PDB file of C-alpha atoms in Angstrom:
ATOM      1  CA  MET A  81     156.541  52.161  88.229  1.00 53.00           C
ATOM      2  CA  LEU A  82     155.168  52.507  84.687  1.00 58.00           C
ATOM      3  CA  ILE A  83     157.797  55.180  83.986  1.00 64.00           C
ATOM      4  CA  PHE A  84     160.640  53.537  85.919  1.00 70.00           C
ATOM      5  CA  THR A  85     160.707  50.266  83.950  1.00 71.00           C
ATOM      6  CA  PRO A  86     161.398  51.659  80.433  1.00 66.00           C
ATOM      7  CA  LEU A  87     163.804  54.286  81.759  1.00 69.00           C
ATOM      8  CA  PHE A  88     165.729  51.732  83.821  1.00 78.00           C
ATOM      9  CA  THR A  89     166.016  49.490  80.742  1.00 76.00           C
ATOM     10  CA  LEU A  90     167.234  52.415  78.670  1.00 74.00           C
ATOM     11  CA  PHE A  91     169.921  53.285  81.193  1.00 78.00           C
ATOM     12  CA  VAL A  92     171.087  49.667  81.429  1.00 85.00           C
ATOM     13  CA  LEU A  93     171.605  49.600  77.654  1.00 84.00           C
ATOM     14  CA  LEU A  94     173.408  52.954  77.659  1.00 80.00           C
ATOM     15  CA  PHE A  95     175.599  51.896  80.573  1.00 85.00           C
ATOM     16  CA  GLY A  96     176.311  48.547  78.882  1.00 90.00           C
ATOM     17  CA  GLY A  97     177.823  50.324  75.885  1.00 89.00           C
ATOM     18  CA  TYR A  98     179.756  52.710  78.135  1.00 86.00           C
ATOM     19  CA  LEU A  99     181.074  49.811  80.248  1.00 92.00           C
ATOM     20  CA  ALA A 100     182.097  47.841  77.157  1.00 92.00           C
ATOM     21  CA  LYS A 101     184.280  50.778  76.130  1.00 89.00           C
ATOM     22  CA  LYS A 102     185.732  51.263  79.602  1.00 89.00           C
ATOM     23  CA  ILE A 103     186.816  47.632  80.085  1.00 91.00           C
ATOM     24  CA  GLY A 104     188.184  47.407  76.540  1.00 89.00           C
ATOM     25  CA  VAL A 105     185.733  44.879  75.084  1.00 90.00           C
ATOM     26  CA  LEU A 106     184.829  47.353  72.326  1.00 89.00           C
ATOM     27  CA  LYS A 107     186.359  50.584  71.088  1.00 87.00           C
ATOM     28  CA  GLN A 108     184.508  53.876  70.744  1.00 80.00           C
ATOM     29  CA  LYS A 109     185.080  53.976  66.988  1.00 82.00           C
ATOM     30  CA  GLN A 110     183.123  50.701  66.657  1.00 86.00           C
ATOM     31  CA  ALA A 111     179.957  52.594  67.597  1.00 82.00           C
ATOM     32  CA  ARG A 112     179.727  53.741  63.978  1.00 80.00           C
ATOM     33  CA  THR A 113     179.504  50.116  62.786  1.00 88.00           C
ATOM     34  CA  LEU A 114     176.588  49.510  65.150  1.00 88.00           C
ATOM     35  CA  LEU A 115     174.924  52.748  64.014  1.00 80.00           C
ATOM     36  CA  ASN A 116     175.267  51.666  60.386  1.00 84.00           C
ATOM     37  CA  PHE A 117     173.523  48.400  61.256  1.00 90.00           C
ATOM     38  CA  VAL A 118     170.646  50.364  62.823  1.00 84.00           C
ATOM     39  CA  VAL A 119     170.202  52.733  59.877  1.00 80.00           C
ATOM     40  CA  PHE A 120     170.681  50.198  57.071  1.00 88.00           C
ATOM     41  CA  PHE A 121     168.996  47.102  58.531  1.00 90.00           C
ATOM     42  CA  ALA A 122     167.195  47.303  61.886  1.00 87.00           C
ATOM     43  CA  MET A 123     165.344  50.614  61.485  1.00 80.00           C
ATOM     44  CA  PRO A 124     164.089  49.877  57.928  1.00 86.00           C
ATOM     45  CA  CYS A 125     162.682  46.548  59.186  1.00 89.00           C
ATOM     46  CA  LEU A 126     160.945  48.284  62.086  1.00 81.00           C
ATOM     47  CA  ILE A 127     159.414  50.916  59.799  1.00 79.00           C
ATOM     48  CA  PHE A 128     158.304  48.335  57.236  1.00 86.00           C
ATOM     49  CA  ASP A 129     156.547  46.247  59.896  1.00 84.00           C
ATOM     50  CA  LYS A 130     154.829  49.269  61.485  1.00 77.00           C
ATOM     51  CA  VAL A 131     153.636  50.865  58.263  1.00 76.00           C
ATOM     52  CA  TYR A 132     152.432  47.622  56.657  1.00 83.00           C
ATOM     53  CA  HIS A 133     150.268  46.717  59.659  1.00 78.00           C
ATOM     54  CA  LEU A 134     149.041  50.232  60.388  1.00 71.00           C
ATOM     55  CA  ASN A 135     145.266  50.763  60.452  1.00 69.00           C
ATOM     56  CA  PHE A 136     144.761  54.304  59.180  1.00 69.00           C
ATOM     57  CA  ASP A 137     142.319  56.459  61.089  1.00 69.00           C
ATOM     58  CA  PHE A 138     141.863  59.771  59.290  1.00 73.00           C
ATOM     59  CA  SER A 139     140.257  61.349  62.374  1.00 73.00           C
ATOM     60  CA  LEU A 140     143.693  61.216  64.039  1.00 80.00           C
ATOM     61  CA  ILE A 141     145.587  62.879  61.200  1.00 87.00           C
ATOM     62  CA  MET A 142     144.983  66.353  62.636  1.00 90.00           C
ATOM     63  CA  LEU A 143     146.452  65.345  66.003  1.00 92.00           C
ATOM     64  CA  GLY A 144     149.592  63.976  64.383  1.00 90.00           C
ATOM     65  CA  LEU A 145     150.100  67.068  62.231  1.00 92.00           C
ATOM     66  CA  LEU A 146     149.475  69.473  65.121  1.00 94.00           C
ATOM     67  CA  GLY A 147     151.876  67.487  67.311  1.00 94.00           C
ATOM     68  CA  LEU A 148     154.572  67.698  64.630  1.00 94.00           C
ATOM     69  CA  LEU A 149     153.875  71.414  64.176  1.00 95.00           C
ATOM     70  CA  SER A 150     154.306  71.966  67.930  1.00 96.00           C
ATOM     71  CA  CYS A 151     157.709  70.235  67.923  1.00 95.00           C
ATOM     72  CA  VAL A 152     158.866  72.196  64.863  1.00 95.00           C
ATOM     73  CA  LEU A 153     157.799  75.497  66.477  1.00 96.00           C
ATOM     74  CA  ALA A 154     159.726  74.595  69.648  1.00 96.00           C
ATOM     75  CA  ALA A 155     162.750  73.618  67.532  1.00 95.00           C
ATOM     76  CA  PHE A 156     162.666  77.002  65.773  1.00 95.00           C
ATOM     77  CA  VAL A 157     162.606  78.785  69.149  1.00 95.00           C
ATOM     78  CA  ILE A 158     165.791  77.093  70.358  1.00 94.00           C
ATOM     79  CA  PHE A 159     167.385  77.403  66.908  1.00 94.00           C
ATOM     80  CA  ILE A 160     167.014  81.180  67.217  1.00 94.00           C
ATOM     81  CA  LEU A 161     168.326  81.109  70.796  1.00 94.00           C
ATOM     82  CA  GLY A 162     171.287  79.003  69.687  1.00 92.00           C
ATOM     83  CA  TYR A 163     172.001  81.494  66.913  1.00 92.00           C
ATOM     84  CA  PHE A 164     172.174  84.353  69.416  1.00 91.00           C
ATOM     85  CA  PHE A 165     174.435  82.218  71.625  1.00 90.00           C
ATOM     86  CA  HIS A 166     176.751  81.874  68.577  1.00 90.00           C
ATOM     87  CA  PHE A 167     176.605  78.094  68.420  1.00 91.00           C
ATOM     88  CA  ALA A 168     178.324  76.472  65.433  1.00 91.00           C
ATOM     89  CA  LYS A 169     176.250  75.633  62.374  1.00 90.00           C
ATOM     90  CA  ALA A 170     176.614  71.884  63.002  1.00 90.00           C
ATOM     91  CA  THR A 171     175.280  72.361  66.541  1.00 92.00           C
ATOM     92  CA  LEU A 172     172.352  74.505  65.396  1.00 92.00           C
ATOM     93  CA  VAL A 173     171.251  71.975  62.780  1.00 92.00           C
ATOM     94  CA  SER A 174     171.718  69.105  65.238  1.00 92.00           C
ATOM     95  CA  MET A 175     169.635  70.973  67.847  1.00 94.00           C
ATOM     96  CA  PHE A 176     166.818  71.516  65.376  1.00 94.00           C
ATOM     97  CA  LEU A 177     166.644  67.866  64.301  1.00 93.00           C
ATOM     98  CA  LEU A 178     166.908  66.522  67.849  1.00 93.00           C
ATOM     99  CA  ALA A 179     164.078  68.788  69.056  1.00 93.00           C
ATOM    100  CA  CYS A 180     161.644  67.727  66.319  1.00 92.00           C
ATOM    101  CA  PHE A 181     161.142  63.997  66.866  1.00 90.00           C
ATOM    102  CA  SER A 182     159.887  61.933  69.818  1.00 89.00           C
ATOM    103  CA  ASN A 183     160.940  58.614  71.359  1.00 82.00           C
ATOM    104  CA  ASN A 184     157.419  57.176  71.260  1.00 81.00           C
ATOM    105  CA  LEU A 185     158.285  53.518  70.739  1.00 70.00           C
ATOM    106  CA  PHE A 186     160.595  52.979  73.670  1.00 68.00           C
ATOM    107  CA  ILE A 187     159.397  55.459  76.298  1.00 75.00           C
ATOM    108  CA  GLY A 188     155.932  56.486  75.100  1.00 78.00           C
ATOM    109  CA  LEU A 189     154.659  52.956  74.431  1.00 72.00           C
ATOM    110  CA  PRO A 190     155.207  51.458  77.916  1.00 70.00           C
ATOM    111  CA  ILE A 191     153.870  54.611  79.599  1.00 78.00           C
ATOM    112  CA  ILE A 192     150.672  54.509  77.538  1.00 80.00           C
ATOM    113  CA  ALA A 193     150.361  50.767  78.180  1.00 70.00           C
ATOM    114  CA  GLY A 194     150.586  51.471  81.907  1.00 72.00           C
ATOM    115  CA  VAL A 195     148.000  54.252  81.817  1.00 77.00           C
ATOM    116  CA  TYR A 196     145.414  52.638  79.531  1.00 78.00           C
ATOM    117  CA  GLU A 197     144.441  48.966  79.513  1.00 69.00           C
ATOM    118  CA  ASP A 198     142.764  48.901  76.082  1.00 65.00           C
ATOM    119  CA  THR A 199     144.722  48.465  72.864  1.00 62.00           C
ATOM    120  CA  GLN A 200     143.051  51.464  71.198  1.00 71.00           C
ATOM    121  CA  ALA A 201     145.387  53.822  73.084  1.00 77.00           C
ATOM    122  CA  LEU A 202     148.413  51.936  71.727  1.00 71.00           C
ATOM    123  CA  SER A 203     146.985  52.137  68.195  1.00 71.00           C
ATOM    124  CA  VAL A 204     146.616  55.896  68.587  1.00 80.00           C
ATOM    125  CA  LEU A 205     150.259  56.131  69.705  1.00 82.00           C
ATOM    126  CA  VAL A 206     151.493  54.069  66.742  1.00 77.00           C
ATOM    127  CA  PHE A 207     149.483  56.206  64.314  1.00 80.00           C
ATOM    128  CA  TYR A 208     150.803  59.397  65.917  1.00 87.00           C
ATOM    129  CA  ASP A 209     154.366  58.065  65.726  1.00 84.00           C
ATOM    130  CA  ILE A 210     154.021  57.271  62.015  1.00 80.00           C
ATOM    131  CA  LEU A 211     152.605  60.697  61.162  1.00 83.00           C
ATOM    132  CA  ALA A 212     154.614  62.924  63.520  1.00 89.00           C
ATOM    133  CA  THR A 213     157.905  61.009  63.673  1.00 86.00           C
ATOM    134  CA  THR A 214     158.573  58.137  61.256  1.00 77.00           C
ATOM    135  CA  LEU A 215     157.280  59.805  58.080  1.00 78.00           C
ATOM    136  CA  PRO A 216     158.870  63.248  58.605  1.00 86.00           C
ATOM    137  CA  VAL A 217     162.239  61.934  59.841  1.00 82.00           C
ATOM    138  CA  SER A 218     162.398  59.591  56.816  1.00 75.00           C
ATOM    139  CA  LEU A 219     161.425  62.392  54.428  1.00 76.00           C
ATOM    140  CA  PHE A 220     163.302  65.354  55.856  1.00 81.00           C
ATOM    141  CA  GLY A 221     165.970  64.021  58.257  1.00 80.00           C
ATOM    142  CA  SER A 222     168.771  63.814  55.700  1.00 77.00           C
ATOM    143  CA  LEU A 223     167.681  67.105  54.124  1.00 78.00           C
ATOM    144  CA  ILE A 224     167.866  68.939  57.473  1.00 84.00           C
ATOM    145  CA  LEU A 225     171.296  67.497  58.239  1.00 79.00           C
ATOM    146  CA  SER A 226     172.582  68.570  54.814  1.00 78.00           C
ATOM    147  CA  LEU A 227     172.034  72.210  55.843  1.00 77.00           C
ATOM    148  CA  ALA A 228     175.128  71.940  58.041  1.00 75.00           C
ATOM    149  CA  SER A 229     177.287  71.107  55.040  1.00 66.00           C
ATOM    150  CA  GLU A 230     179.683  73.829  53.907  1.00 61.00           C
ATOM    151  CA  ASN A 231     179.127  72.739  50.313  1.00 54.00           C
ATOM    152  CA  LYS A 232     175.533  73.556  49.462  1.00 55.00           C
ATOM    153  CA  ALA A 233     173.912  70.572  47.830  1.00 52.00           C
ATOM    154  CA  SER A 234     171.722  71.028  44.786  1.00 56.00           C
ATOM    155  CA  LEU A 235     168.031  70.155  44.766  1.00 57.00           C
ATOM    156  CA  LYS A 236     168.912  67.016  42.793  1.00 66.00           C
ATOM    157  CA  GLU A 237     171.458  65.951  45.419  1.00 66.00           C
ATOM    158  CA  ASN A 238     169.015  66.604  48.275  1.00 61.00           C
ATOM    159  CA  ILE A 239     166.330  64.523  46.562  1.00 69.00           C
ATOM    160  CA  LYS A 240     168.899  61.783  45.993  1.00 72.00           C
ATOM    161  CA  LYS A 241     169.727  61.783  49.731  1.00 67.00           C
ATOM    162  CA  ILE A 242     166.065  61.329  50.597  1.00 68.00           C
ATOM    163  CA  PHE A 243     165.513  58.506  48.106  1.00 76.00           C
ATOM    164  CA  THR A 244     168.682  56.668  49.137  1.00 78.00           C
ATOM    165  CA  PHE A 245     167.933  56.886  52.869  1.00 76.00           C
ATOM    166  CA  PRO A 246     167.170  53.272  53.903  1.00 83.00           C
ATOM    167  CA  PRO A 247     164.309  54.073  56.356  1.00 78.00           C
ATOM    168  CA  PHE A 248     162.584  56.105  53.632  1.00 78.00           C
ATOM    169  CA  LEU A 249     162.979  53.283  51.114  1.00 85.00           C
ATOM    170  CA  ALA A 250     161.463  50.921  53.694  1.00 86.00           C
ATOM    171  CA  LEU A 251     158.568  53.351  54.076  1.00 80.00           C
ATOM    172  CA  LEU A 252     157.871  53.404  50.332  1.00 85.00           C
ATOM    173  CA  PHE A 253     158.171  49.633  50.051  1.00 90.00           C
ATOM    174  CA  ALA A 254     155.769  49.149  52.970  1.00 88.00           C
ATOM    175  CA  PHE A 255     153.128  51.347  51.315  1.00 84.00           C
ATOM    176  CA  PHE A 256     153.585  49.411  48.069  1.00 91.00           C
ATOM    177  CA  CYS A 257     153.285  46.028  49.831  1.00 91.00           C
ATOM    178  CA  ARG A 258     150.022  47.067  51.482  1.00 87.00           C
ATOM    179  CA  PHE A 259     148.379  46.266  48.141  1.00 89.00           C
ATOM    180  CA  PHE A 260     149.312  42.604  48.683  1.00 87.00           C
ATOM    181  CA  GLU A 261     148.596  40.052  51.379  1.00 88.00           C
ATOM    182  CA  LEU A 262     151.890  39.046  52.975  1.00 88.00           C
ATOM    183  CA  GLY A 263     151.991  36.020  55.249  1.00 84.00           C
ATOM    184  CA  GLU A 264     153.134  36.396  58.838  1.00 85.00           C
ATOM    185  CA  VAL A 265     156.025  34.021  58.145  1.00 91.00           C
ATOM    186  CA  ILE A 266     157.636  36.839  56.129  1.00 90.00           C
ATOM    187  CA  PHE A 267     157.492  39.175  59.102  1.00 90.00           C
ATOM    188  CA  ALA A 268     159.219  36.813  61.569  1.00 91.00           C
ATOM    189  CA  PRO A 269     162.808  37.780  60.575  1.00 93.00           C
ATOM    190  CA  ILE A 270     161.752  41.367  59.789  1.00 92.00           C
ATOM    191  CA  ARG A 271     160.255  41.790  63.254  1.00 89.00           C
ATOM    192  CA  LEU A 272     163.294  40.208  64.892  1.00 92.00           C
ATOM    193  CA  LEU A 273     165.607  42.691  63.196  1.00 90.00           C
ATOM    194  CA  GLY A 274     163.253  45.618  63.794  1.00 86.00           C
ATOM    195  CA  ASN A 275     162.941  44.859  67.500  1.00 82.00           C
ATOM    196  CA  SER A 276     166.713  45.169  67.846  1.00 85.00           C
ATOM    197  CA  THR A 277     166.681  48.824  66.759  1.00 80.00           C
ATOM    198  CA  THR A 278     166.386  50.501  70.138  1.00 76.00           C
ATOM    199  CA  ALA A 279     168.719  48.130  72.003  1.00 83.00           C
ATOM    200  CA  ILE A 280     171.562  48.366  69.484  1.00 86.00           C
ATOM    201  CA  ALA A 281     171.152  52.127  68.983  1.00 79.00           C
ATOM    202  CA  LEU A 282     171.263  52.760  72.732  1.00 79.00           C
ATOM    203  CA  PHE A 283     174.248  50.432  73.177  1.00 87.00           C
ATOM    204  CA  ALA A 284     176.079  52.267  70.367  1.00 83.00           C
ATOM    205  CA  ILE A 285     175.286  55.652  71.906  1.00 76.00           C
ATOM    206  CA  GLY A 286     176.518  54.361  75.267  1.00 81.00           C
ATOM    207  CA  LEU A 287     179.706  53.216  73.551  1.00 84.00           C
ATOM    208  CA  GLY A 288     180.273  56.817  72.472  1.00 74.00           C
ATOM    209  CA  LEU A 289     179.183  58.284  75.824  1.00 72.00           C
ATOM    210  CA  SER A 290     181.615  60.243  77.961  1.00 70.00           C
ATOM    211  CA  PHE A 291     181.235  62.755  80.753  1.00 71.00           C
ATOM    212  CA  LYS A 292     183.418  65.047  78.689  1.00 72.00           C
ATOM    213  CA  ALA A 293     180.776  64.947  75.937  1.00 68.00           C
ATOM    214  CA  ILE A 294     178.076  66.063  78.368  1.00 74.00           C
ATOM    215  CA  LYS A 295     180.345  68.749  79.848  1.00 76.00           C
ATOM    216  CA  THR A 296     181.132  70.252  76.449  1.00 78.00           C
ATOM    217  CA  SER A 297     177.536  70.255  75.180  1.00 84.00           C
ATOM    218  CA  TYR A 298     175.315  70.677  78.232  1.00 84.00           C
ATOM    219  CA  LYS A 299     174.117  74.161  77.206  1.00 90.00           C
ATOM    220  CA  SER A 300     172.821  73.065  73.811  1.00 92.00           C
ATOM    221  CA  ALA A 301     171.525  69.798  75.310  1.00 92.00           C
ATOM    222  CA  VAL A 302     169.492  71.677  77.937  1.00 93.00           C
ATOM    223  CA  LEU A 303     167.968  73.852  75.195  1.00 95.00           C
ATOM    224  CA  VAL A 304     166.966  70.767  73.187  1.00 95.00           C
ATOM    225  CA  ILE A 305     165.427  69.097  76.248  1.00 95.00           C
ATOM    226  CA  VAL A 306     163.483  72.246  77.170  1.00 95.00           C
ATOM    227  CA  ALA A 307     162.191  72.542  73.603  1.00 95.00           C
ATOM    228  CA  LYS A 308     161.312  68.871  73.134  1.00 95.00           C
ATOM    229  CA  MET A 309     159.882  68.046  76.547  1.00 95.00           C
ATOM    230  CA  ILE A 310     158.438  71.361  77.781  1.00 96.00           C
ATOM    231  CA  LEU A 311     157.830  73.832  74.946  1.00 96.00           C
ATOM    232  CA  ALA A 312     156.536  71.298  72.392  1.00 96.00           C
ATOM    233  CA  PRO A 313     153.787  69.797  74.613  1.00 95.00           C
ATOM    234  CA  LEU A 314     152.961  73.294  75.912  1.00 96.00           C
ATOM    235  CA  PHE A 315     152.514  74.589  72.352  1.00 96.00           C
ATOM    236  CA  PHE A 316     150.494  71.456  71.548  1.00 96.00           C
ATOM    237  CA  ILE A 317     148.108  72.001  74.469  1.00 95.00           C
ATOM    238  CA  ILE A 318     147.683  75.690  73.557  1.00 95.00           C
ATOM    239  CA  ILE A 319     146.890  74.793  69.926  1.00 94.00           C
ATOM    240  CA  LEU A 320     144.440  72.092  71.031  1.00 93.00           C
ATOM    241  CA  LYS A 321     142.717  74.592  73.328  1.00 92.00           C
ATOM    242  CA  PHE A 322     142.582  77.134  70.500  1.00 91.00           C
ATOM    243  CA  PHE A 323     140.853  74.624  68.203  1.00 88.00           C
ATOM    244  CA  ASP A 324     138.554  73.599  71.072  1.00 87.00           C
ATOM    245  CA  PHE A 325     139.624  69.934  71.138  1.00 87.00           C
ATOM    246  CA  GLU A 326     137.986  67.831  73.827  1.00 86.00           C
ATOM    247  CA  PHE A 327     140.668  66.146  75.945  1.00 87.00           C
ATOM    248  CA  LYS A 328     139.589  62.581  75.243  1.00 87.00           C
ATOM    249  CA  GLN A 329     141.818  59.519  75.260  1.00 86.00           C
ATOM    250  CA  GLU A 330     143.318  60.000  71.803  1.00 88.00           C
ATOM    251  CA  VAL A 331     144.163  63.647  72.565  1.00 91.00           C
ATOM    252  CA  ILE A 332     145.847  62.778  75.869  1.00 92.00           C
ATOM    253  CA  VAL A 333     147.840  59.965  74.231  1.00 90.00           C
ATOM    254  CA  SER A 334     149.045  62.411  71.567  1.00 93.00           C
ATOM    255  CA  ILE A 335     150.128  64.955  74.198  1.00 94.00           C
ATOM    256  CA  ILE A 336     152.112  62.298  76.088  1.00 93.00           C
ATOM    257  CA  ALA A 337     153.761  61.216  72.812  1.00 92.00           C
ATOM    258  CA  CYS A 338     154.670  64.821  72.018  1.00 94.00           C
ATOM    259  CA  ALA A 339     156.340  65.191  75.448  1.00 94.00           C
ATOM    260  CA  THR A 340     158.661  62.163  75.264  1.00 91.00           C
ATOM    261  CA  PRO A 341     162.443  62.669  74.868  1.00 89.00           C
ATOM    262  CA  THR A 342     164.322  62.832  71.575  1.00 90.00           C
ATOM    263  CA  MET A 343     163.896  59.976  69.107  1.00 86.00           C
ATOM    264  CA  ILE A 344     166.870  57.586  69.215  1.00 79.00           C
ATOM    265  CA  LEU A 345     167.104  57.496  65.403  1.00 79.00           C
ATOM    266  CA  ALA A 346     167.484  61.305  65.322  1.00 86.00           C
ATOM    267  CA  SER A 347     170.528  61.010  67.604  1.00 85.00           C
ATOM    268  CA  VAL A 348     171.885  58.176  65.454  1.00 81.00           C
ATOM    269  CA  MET A 349     171.452  60.281  62.300  1.00 84.00           C
ATOM    270  CA  VAL A 350     173.325  63.226  63.839  1.00 88.00           C
ATOM    271  CA  MET A 351     176.202  60.975  64.894  1.00 84.00           C
ATOM    272  CA  LYS A 352     176.328  59.198  61.542  1.00 80.00           C
ATOM    273  CA  ALA A 353     176.391  62.558  59.717  1.00 81.00           C
ATOM    274  CA  LYS A 354     179.383  63.560  61.908  1.00 82.00           C
ATOM    275  CA  LEU A 355     177.710  66.723  63.174  1.00 84.00           C
ATOM    276  CA  ASP A 356     177.473  67.433  66.929  1.00 85.00           C
ATOM    277  CA  SER A 357     177.839  63.875  68.231  1.00 85.00           C
ATOM    278  CA  ASN A 358     178.459  65.067  71.801  1.00 88.00           C
ATOM    279  CA  LEU A 359     175.095  66.829  71.740  1.00 91.00           C
ATOM    280  CA  ALA A 360     173.355  63.754  70.300  1.00 88.00           C
ATOM    281  CA  VAL A 361     174.741  61.574  73.109  1.00 84.00           C
ATOM    282  CA  SER A 362     174.029  64.139  75.852  1.00 88.00           C
ATOM    283  CA  VAL A 363     170.422  64.682  74.785  1.00 90.00           C
ATOM    284  CA  VAL A 364     169.675  60.956  75.105  1.00 82.00           C
ATOM    285  CA  ALA A 365     171.288  60.651  78.551  1.00 80.00           C
ATOM    286  CA  LEU A 366     170.013  63.908  80.064  1.00 86.00           C
ATOM    287  CA  GLY A 367     166.611  63.686  78.373  1.00 86.00           C
ATOM    288  CA  THR A 368     166.028  60.276  79.903  1.00 79.00           C
ATOM    289  CA  LEU A 369     166.911  61.616  83.339  1.00 80.00           C
ATOM    290  CA  PHE A 370     164.555  64.549  82.906  1.00 88.00           C
ATOM    291  CA  THR A 371     161.704  62.186  82.006  1.00 84.00           C
ATOM    292  CA  PHE A 372     161.604  61.106  85.658  1.00 81.00           C
ATOM    293  CA  ILE A 373     160.577  64.692  86.463  1.00 88.00           C
ATOM    294  CA  SER A 374     158.624  65.877  83.424  1.00 90.00           C
ATOM    295  CA  MET A 375     156.383  62.864  82.771  1.00 87.00           C
ATOM    296  CA  PRO A 376     154.910  62.522  86.305  1.00 87.00           C
ATOM    297  CA  VAL A 377     154.161  66.277  86.253  1.00 90.00           C
ATOM    298  CA  LEU A 378     152.483  65.990  82.855  1.00 91.00           C
ATOM    299  CA  LEU A 379     150.439  62.935  83.874  1.00 87.00           C
ATOM    300  CA  LYS A 380     149.335  64.782  87.029  1.00 87.00           C
ATOM    301  CA  PHE A 381     148.333  67.808  84.921  1.00 89.00           C
ATOM    302  CA  LEU A 382     146.336  65.578  82.553  1.00 86.00           C
ATOM    303  CA  GLY A 383     144.540  63.966  85.495  1.00 80.00           C
ATOM    304  CA  LEU A 384     146.227  60.580  85.177  1.00 69.00           C
TER     305      LEU A 384
END
């Protein structure tokens, strides 16, 4: 039940967008307007709220970095496979980005809340998400996507892309504001906008969803799902064993976070950059389906 509830909600939102397109309430091209709202308003608010209220625990930094390393290693594996399969450059870059970042907030959070009753586990997940997902996608997301451009951007242009990316600006502003005491009244509208991120992003992706998209990109989508939800946590467990980590609560929470499907924002970024949008949509839909299989197996393996 703890897995069913978030996944059912996710599918309702995806199907809502798909249904809106089918009955003519909205058009597929309007998905880009919704995605712009997510990237320029909702996601920056979510990041600002999370980072400002984050309690740093330096003992967890290693887990976050090793989790990110595991995802990057898995992404490199499928990037090489995709190269040998002669996938287009846009598909290869999209595959790499989609395999690197986890959907901790929407799928990981309710699963952890169902497994552990104390709030410490949720704090560990939030810290992991900041270090292994929010920070790197804000810093390097636009840079990775620029690799698919036929016109090679200069170092100056790449730096400009990073510093004009709204989620990254929100990240910097949040760190700056941590030096000041901000009243909770300020966060009321910020939190309201931030909480809309997942719902609107999923609805927009559903608006662009089609069975044709899945049919044309299922090979690359399967590779991304295998990398993100099987190889990445497997690499993570191997690395943890190598460094002789004891599988305590914070380690188990980090492994579960590493094994969640692709981050919604990563799919949004791929679609907004006009790379392999079919792949971005397919990974969300198929990855969510696969969670019904992969997460119970992982929880069983971890003794939960």
